[in-house]
Amino acid sequence: MPDLRPILLVEDNPRDLELTLAALAKCQLANEIVIARDGAEALDYLAARGSFEGRPPGDPAVVLLDLKLPKIDGLQVLEKVKNDRHQRQIPVVMLTSSREERDLVKSYELGVNAFVVKPVDFNAFFEAIQDLGMFWAVLNEPPPRPFTNEAQ
Amino acid sequence: MTELDDGYLEACAAEPIKIPGAIQPHGALLVVEPETLKILQQSANARRLLGFDVRNDALLPAYEEATTLCEEIRGWLSGGENTLFYLVAVGSQQLQLTAHRSPQGLLLEFEPPPRPGESTLDGLYPRLRDFLDRISGAHDITSIAEEVAREVRAITHFDRILLYSFDGNGDGTVLAEDTNGILPSYLGLRFPASDIPAQARELYRLNRIRLIPDASYAPVQIEPSISPLNGLPLDLSQVALRSVSPVHLEYMRNMETASSMSMSIIIDGALWGLISGHSRASRMVNAQIRTACDILAQVVSLQIGSRLKASSAAERLELKSVETSLLSKLSVATSFQRGLVNNPHEWLRLVDAEGAAVVVQGGILTTGQTPSERQIRDLATWLFEAGHDVLETNSLASIWSGGEFLSEKASGVLAVSISQIRGDYIIWFRPEVVKTVAWGGDPNKPMESGAGRLHPRKSFDLWRQLVRQQSKPWTSAEVESALGFRASIQTLVLKAAEERAELTDRLEAANKELESFSYSISHDLRAPFRHIVGFAELLSDKEKGLDQKSRHYIETIRGAAISAGRLVDDLLHFSQLGRSQLLKSNVDVAKIVNELRHSLRTETEGRNIEWQVGRLPIGYGDPAMLRQVLQNLLHNAIKYTAPRDPAVIVVSGHEDANSTTYVVADNGVGFEMKYVDKLFGVFQRLHRAEEFEGTGIGLALAKRIVERHGGSISAEGKVGAGASLTFTLPRPKDLKKRSS
């Protein structure tokens, strides 16, 4: 049974955004793609506040999180999510241009679920995004929904 | 030796030389009460010399013969002078009076006046003035000493005049001599401090001039011998007529000298040396001539004193200039130790040493005559453990048991510590002095028969015994020079450390900058390439009906962006390699080569490659990095053998005690040896891009990895005949140690 909860894509670069969306579109996933353009927006969405106040309840199936973001960067977002009692079970995949070791180490320390260096080759990028979408949105069995959401 | 006045043996040191209770017979002594001039004590010959019947307890003014005498004494007493020296009428005759104050009364010495024809102080005055002119122009102490010896002999007519000086230990050296040849020469003779006991030296200091006109004299008793004023034996320290020790008289007889006289050279309150005269026959020197000699001795003392100060100042100046010159050389040397060894002459001249060593962190560098390295190490260890910040000795053996074995080359040691926390020292050495001093006089003649123990030659032997394991002492200027040099060295070392720290800081800052630079490159430079590729892809997906040419254009855009992206990746990888830590362990190179052959399959598909993999020793290094090196080398071998059928790739290795070596050789296109240096440069290519693809970073990466492991990499090749790449990795030293 596919998980039809939305995918939260956190990306500030419009070109990357467009490419990632194109790649996800190719996967023909049924999941809604929610877009946040910086770390603050991403946190707002997860907490259903600010411009996301009153959004349909529920956590995303997966957060695709760019590392370099304005305001609150990807690592900070990751840290907040993983330190939040209610959010820590949301899968977070770090997407980054860099293969910097320290970013990778830091991400895993903070509890990232996967770390993907965006390949230059679009085909490879496409495959990576597709794999991610398939795995987290389709194949991955989500943890039992928290009690608060069960009521919905 | 020559002035073995009051004893030779140590027991003599206890002899009562101040209170012999007697005088020599060439004069007479009266002791009178200062207020009333009552006669307290007198020498047994007083009546005869004075010519009237002096009686103890009588008042001197009561004698008519003493009227003038008493007037002179009272006149002297009302003035402030210490000594009265006057030719005075006593009765019908003239007598030479010398008077001193003392707690036991006034000491009045009477001597006969100069005989007709004898020199007087007045008569000597022109001579003295000439002499003063001569010695103020003298260049050095030795020429002053020679002048004064000549002058003293001329006015006293002794057979031989000697001038000798005492060194820091009290040992004496004859500096100058003037002789008529009757007595043997003692020039250059050395003798030990014990020849003149401490109390005799003190007496010489207090009483600057003494005369023994006839060594066979019969002492004249003082009556009574005990002072009525304080009940103590009469102290004759100030009395020139004082009778001398029988031991000294024996000594004079042994030397076959009947008469002697000596004058003290006192500099800054200390006994610096003596002028002494001897004759085979007895010789009287009248009080006026003695006074002239006393003046000579005082002038000479001042002159020598000022020469010593001047030469000490000159020595300091000279040493300072040596130090300055040496320091300027040290400041440009790779290390100050190196600088010292490369300038041995100045290093030694700093303190006038024969050898020197510098001990830093257990490493020892030496120059000149030094003990063995092991002995120096022991010495430095002892210095450190005994807490010597500075050690200055001319007899190492006397303060350190280990010094005995070093005495030949290192009796003298001047060591300065150059570290608070370690046993680091700069040490200078001087050899044993016996090796450096020759017998200066004529050792043959003097008193070979019946001389007994009191013999100058014996003194020299004794001195030679005493100075065993001793060097020439270090002067205060030399010690100061060593200390000043130490301070400069410390400044230098400190400065070098500061410069190093500053450099390290700057390097760290530069590294940080580079790191953040490559970090932002990795994020920001990579993204546009990705975008180009992505959108080109999207474009070609969308426009299915594009003609062949347009497709080629899009494909070219895509390909160019991909290779640019790869370039960035490689560059980043290269820069990261310089920074990331090496995690070393034993590495099974054979296994890695096998795995690589497998993973490189896609590149070798459809090719005819003959692999020849020999036995490969276990290497030691970071496994992931070594894998990278091997991958690059194999990848190159595969790439550059593309035109060959079959391609032959040979992987071999060997090891020795210190390293393991691996070789990857192929029969590919090879290269020109003149470009071998370019082979390992970043982005250096020896082939056109369309011939062989790649960013040109593979070998640079391999070189960087190998060098970070402390190894080396090299290449050999010939155009058309293949290439062979060889790299060597050091073996871990500590591992070897542990296993042995």
Coordinates of N, CA, C and O in Angstrom, one line a residue, chain B residues 395-460:
Chain B
S395 N 88.9 22.7 37.7 CA 89.3 21.4 38.1 C 88.0 20.6 38.3 O 87.5 20.4 39.4
L396 N 87.6 20.1 37.2 CA 86.3 19.3 37.2 C 86.4 18.1 38.1 O 85.5 17.8 38.8
A397 N 87.6 17.5 38.1 CA 87.8 16.3 39.0 C 87.5 16.6 40.4 O 87.2 15.7 41.2
S398 N 87.8 17.8 40.8 CA 87.6 18.1 42.3 C 86.2 18.3 42.7 O 85.9 18.3 43.9
I399 N 85.3 18.5 41.7 CA 83.9 18.6 42.1 C 83.0 17.5 41.6 O 81.8 17.4 42.0
W400 N 83.5 16.7 40.7 CA 82.7 15.6 40.2 C 83.6 14.4 40.0 O 84.6 14.4 39.3
S401 N 83.1 13.3 40.5 CA 83.9 12.1 40.5 C 84.2 11.6 39.1 O 85.3 11.1 38.7
G402 N 83.2 11.9 38.2 CA 83.4 11.5 36.8 C 84.4 12.3 36.1 O 84.9 11.9 35.0
G403 N 84.8 13.5 36.7 CA 85.7 14.4 36.0 C 87.1 13.9 35.9 O 87.9 14.3 35.0
E404 N 87.5 12.9 36.7 CA 88.8 12.4 36.7 C 89.2 11.8 35.4 O 90.3 12.0 34.9
F405 N 88.2 11.2 34.7 CA 88.5 10.6 33.4 C 88.6 11.6 32.3 O 88.9 11.2 31.2
L406 N 88.1 12.8 32.5 CA 88.0 13.8 31.5 C 89.2 14.8 31.6 O 89.3 15.7 30.8
S407 N 90.0 14.6 32.7 CA 90.9 15.7 33.0 C 91.9 16.1 31.9 O 92.3 17.3 31.8
E408 N 92.3 15.2 31.1 CA 93.3 15.5 30.1 C 92.7 16.6 29.1 O 93.4 17.6 28.9
K409 N 91.5 16.4 28.7 CA 91.0 17.4 27.7 C 90.0 18.4 28.4 O 89.7 19.4 27.8
A410 N 89.5 18.0 29.6 CA 88.5 18.8 30.2 C 88.7 19.0 31.7 O 87.8 18.8 32.5
S411 N 89.9 19.4 32.1 CA 90.0 19.8 33.5 C 89.2 21.0 33.8 O 88.6 21.2 34.8
G412 N 89.3 21.9 32.8 CA 88.5 23.2 32.9 C 87.2 23.0 32.2 O 87.1 22.6 31.0
V413 N 86.1 23.4 32.8 CA 84.8 23.3 32.2 C 84.0 24.6 32.5 O 84.0 25.0 33.7
L414 N 83.5 25.2 31.5 CA 82.6 26.3 31.6 C 81.3 25.9 30.9 O 81.3 25.8 29.7
A415 N 80.3 25.7 31.7 CA 79.0 25.2 31.1 C 77.9 26.2 31.5 O 77.8 26.6 32.6
V416 N 77.1 26.5 30.5 CA 75.9 27.3 30.7 C 74.6 26.5 30.2 O 74.6 26.0 29.1
S417 N 73.6 26.5 31.1 CA 72.4 25.8 30.7 C 71.6 26.7 29.7 O 71.6 27.9 29.9
I418 N 71.0 26.1 28.7 CA 70.2 26.8 27.8 C 68.8 26.4 27.8 O 68.0 26.7 26.8
S419 N 68.4 25.6 28.8 CA 67.0 25.2 28.9 C 66.6 25.0 30.3 O 67.4 24.5 31.1
Q420 N 65.4 25.5 30.7 CA 65.0 25.4 32.0 C 64.5 24.0 32.3 O 64.6 23.5 33.5
I421 N 64.0 23.3 31.3 CA 63.3 22.0 31.5 C 64.1 20.8 31.1 O 63.8 19.7 31.5
R422 N 65.2 21.0 30.3 CA 66.0 19.9 29.8 C 67.4 20.1 30.1 O 67.8 21.2 30.4
G423 N 68.2 19.0 30.0 CA 69.6 19.1 30.3 C 70.4 19.6 29.0 O 71.3 18.9 28.6
D424 N 70.0 20.8 28.5 CA 70.6 21.3 27.3 C 71.7 22.3 27.8 O 71.4 23.2 28.6
Y425 N 72.9 22.1 27.3 CA 74.0 23.0 27.7 C 74.9 23.3 26.6 O 75.0 22.6 25.6
I426 N 75.5 24.5 26.7 CA 76.7 24.8 25.9 C 77.9 24.7 26.9 O 77.9 25.2 28.0
I427 N 78.9 23.9 26.5 CA 80.0 23.6 27.4 C 81.3 23.8 26.6 O 81.5 23.5 25.5
W428 N 82.2 24.6 27.4 CA 83.6 24.8 26.8 C 84.6 24.0 27.7 O 84.4 23.8 28.9
F429 N 85.6 23.6 27.0 CA 86.6 22.7 27.7 C 88.0 23.4 27.7 O 88.4 23.9 26.6
R430 N 88.8 23.2 28.8 CA 90.2 23.5 28.7 C 91.0 22.3 29.2 O 90.6 21.6 30.2
P431 N 92.1 22.1 28.6 CA 92.9 20.9 29.0 C 93.7 21.1 30.3 O 93.7 22.2 30.8
E432 N 94.2 20.0 30.8 CA 95.0 20.0 32.0 C 96.2 20.9 31.8 O 96.9 20.8 30.8
V433 N 96.5 21.8 32.8 CA 97.5 22.8 32.6 C 98.9 22.3 32.5 O 99.8 22.8 31.8
V434 N 99.2 21.2 33.2 CA 100.5 20.6 33.3 C 101.0 20.3 31.8 O 102.1 20.5 31.5
K435 N 100.0 20.0 31.0 CA 100.4 19.7 29.6 C 100.8 21.0 28.9 O 101.4 20.9 27.8
T436 N 100.4 22.1 29.4 CA 100.6 23.4 28.7 C 101.8 24.2 29.2 O 102.2 25.2 28.6
V437 N 102.3 23.9 30.4 CA 103.3 24.8 31.0 C 104.7 24.1 31.0 O 104.8 22.9 31.4
A438 N 105.7 24.8 30.5 CA 107.0 24.2 30.5 C 107.8 24.8 31.6 O 107.5 25.8 32.1
W439 N 108.8 24.1 32.0 CA 109.7 24.6 33.0 C 110.4 25.8 32.5 O 111.1 25.7 31.4
G440 N 110.2 26.9 33.1 CA 110.7 28.2 32.5 C 112.1 28.5 32.9 O 112.8 29.1 32.1
G441 N 112.6 28.2 34.0 CA 113.9 28.6 34.5 C 114.9 27.6 34.2 O 114.8 26.7 33.3
D442 N 116.0 27.7 34.8 CA 117.1 26.7 34.6 C 117.0 25.7 35.8 O 117.4 26.1 36.9
P443 N 116.5 24.6 35.5 CA 116.2 23.6 36.6 C 117.5 22.9 37.1 O 117.4 22.1 38.0
N444 N 118.6 23.1 36.4 CA 119.7 22.2 36.6 C 120.5 22.6 37.9 O 120.7 21.8 38.8
K445 N 120.8 23.9 38.0 CA 121.8 24.3 39.0 C 121.3 24.4 40.5 O 122.0 23.9 41.4
P446 N 120.2 25.0 40.7 CA 120.0 25.5 42.1 C 120.0 24.4 43.1 O 119.1 23.6 43.1
M447 N 121.0 24.4 43.9 CA 121.0 23.6 45.1 C 120.7 22.1 45.0 O 119.7 21.6 45.6
E448 N 121.5 21.5 44.2 CA 121.2 20.1 44.0 C 121.6 19.2 45.2 O 121.0 18.2 45.5
S449 N 122.6 19.7 45.9 CA 123.1 18.9 47.0 C 122.6 19.5 48.4 O 122.6 20.7 48.6
G450 N 122.1 18.6 49.2 CA 121.8 18.9 50.6 C 120.7 19.9 50.7 O 120.6 20.6 51.7
A451 N 119.9 20.1 49.6 CA 118.9 21.1 49.7 C 117.7 20.7 50.6 O 117.0 21.5 51.1
G452 N 117.6 19.4 50.7 CA 116.4 18.9 51.5 C 115.1 19.3 50.9 O 115.0 19.4 49.7
R453 N 114.1 19.4 51.7 CA 112.8 19.6 51.2 C 112.6 21.1 50.8 O 111.7 21.4 50.0
L454 N 113.4 21.9 51.4 CA 113.2 23.4 51.1 C 114.0 23.8 49.9 O 115.1 24.3 50.0
H455 N 113.4 23.5 48.8 CA 114.2 23.7 47.6 C 113.2 24.1 46.4 O 112.2 23.5 46.3
P456 N 113.6 25.1 45.7 CA 112.7 25.6 44.7 C 112.3 24.5 43.7 O 111.1 24.5 43.3
R457 N 113.2 23.6 43.4 CA 112.9 22.5 42.4 C 111.8 21.7 43.0 O 110.8 21.2 42.3
K458 N 111.9 21.4 44.3 CA 110.9 20.6 45.0 C 109.6 21.4 45.0 O 108.5 20.8 44.8
S459 N 109.7 22.7 45.1 CA 108.4 23.5 45.0 C 107.8 23.3 43.7 O 106.5 23.1 43.6
F460 N 108.6 23.3 42.6 CA 108.0 23.1 41.3 C 107.3 21.8 41.2 O 106.2 21.7 40.7

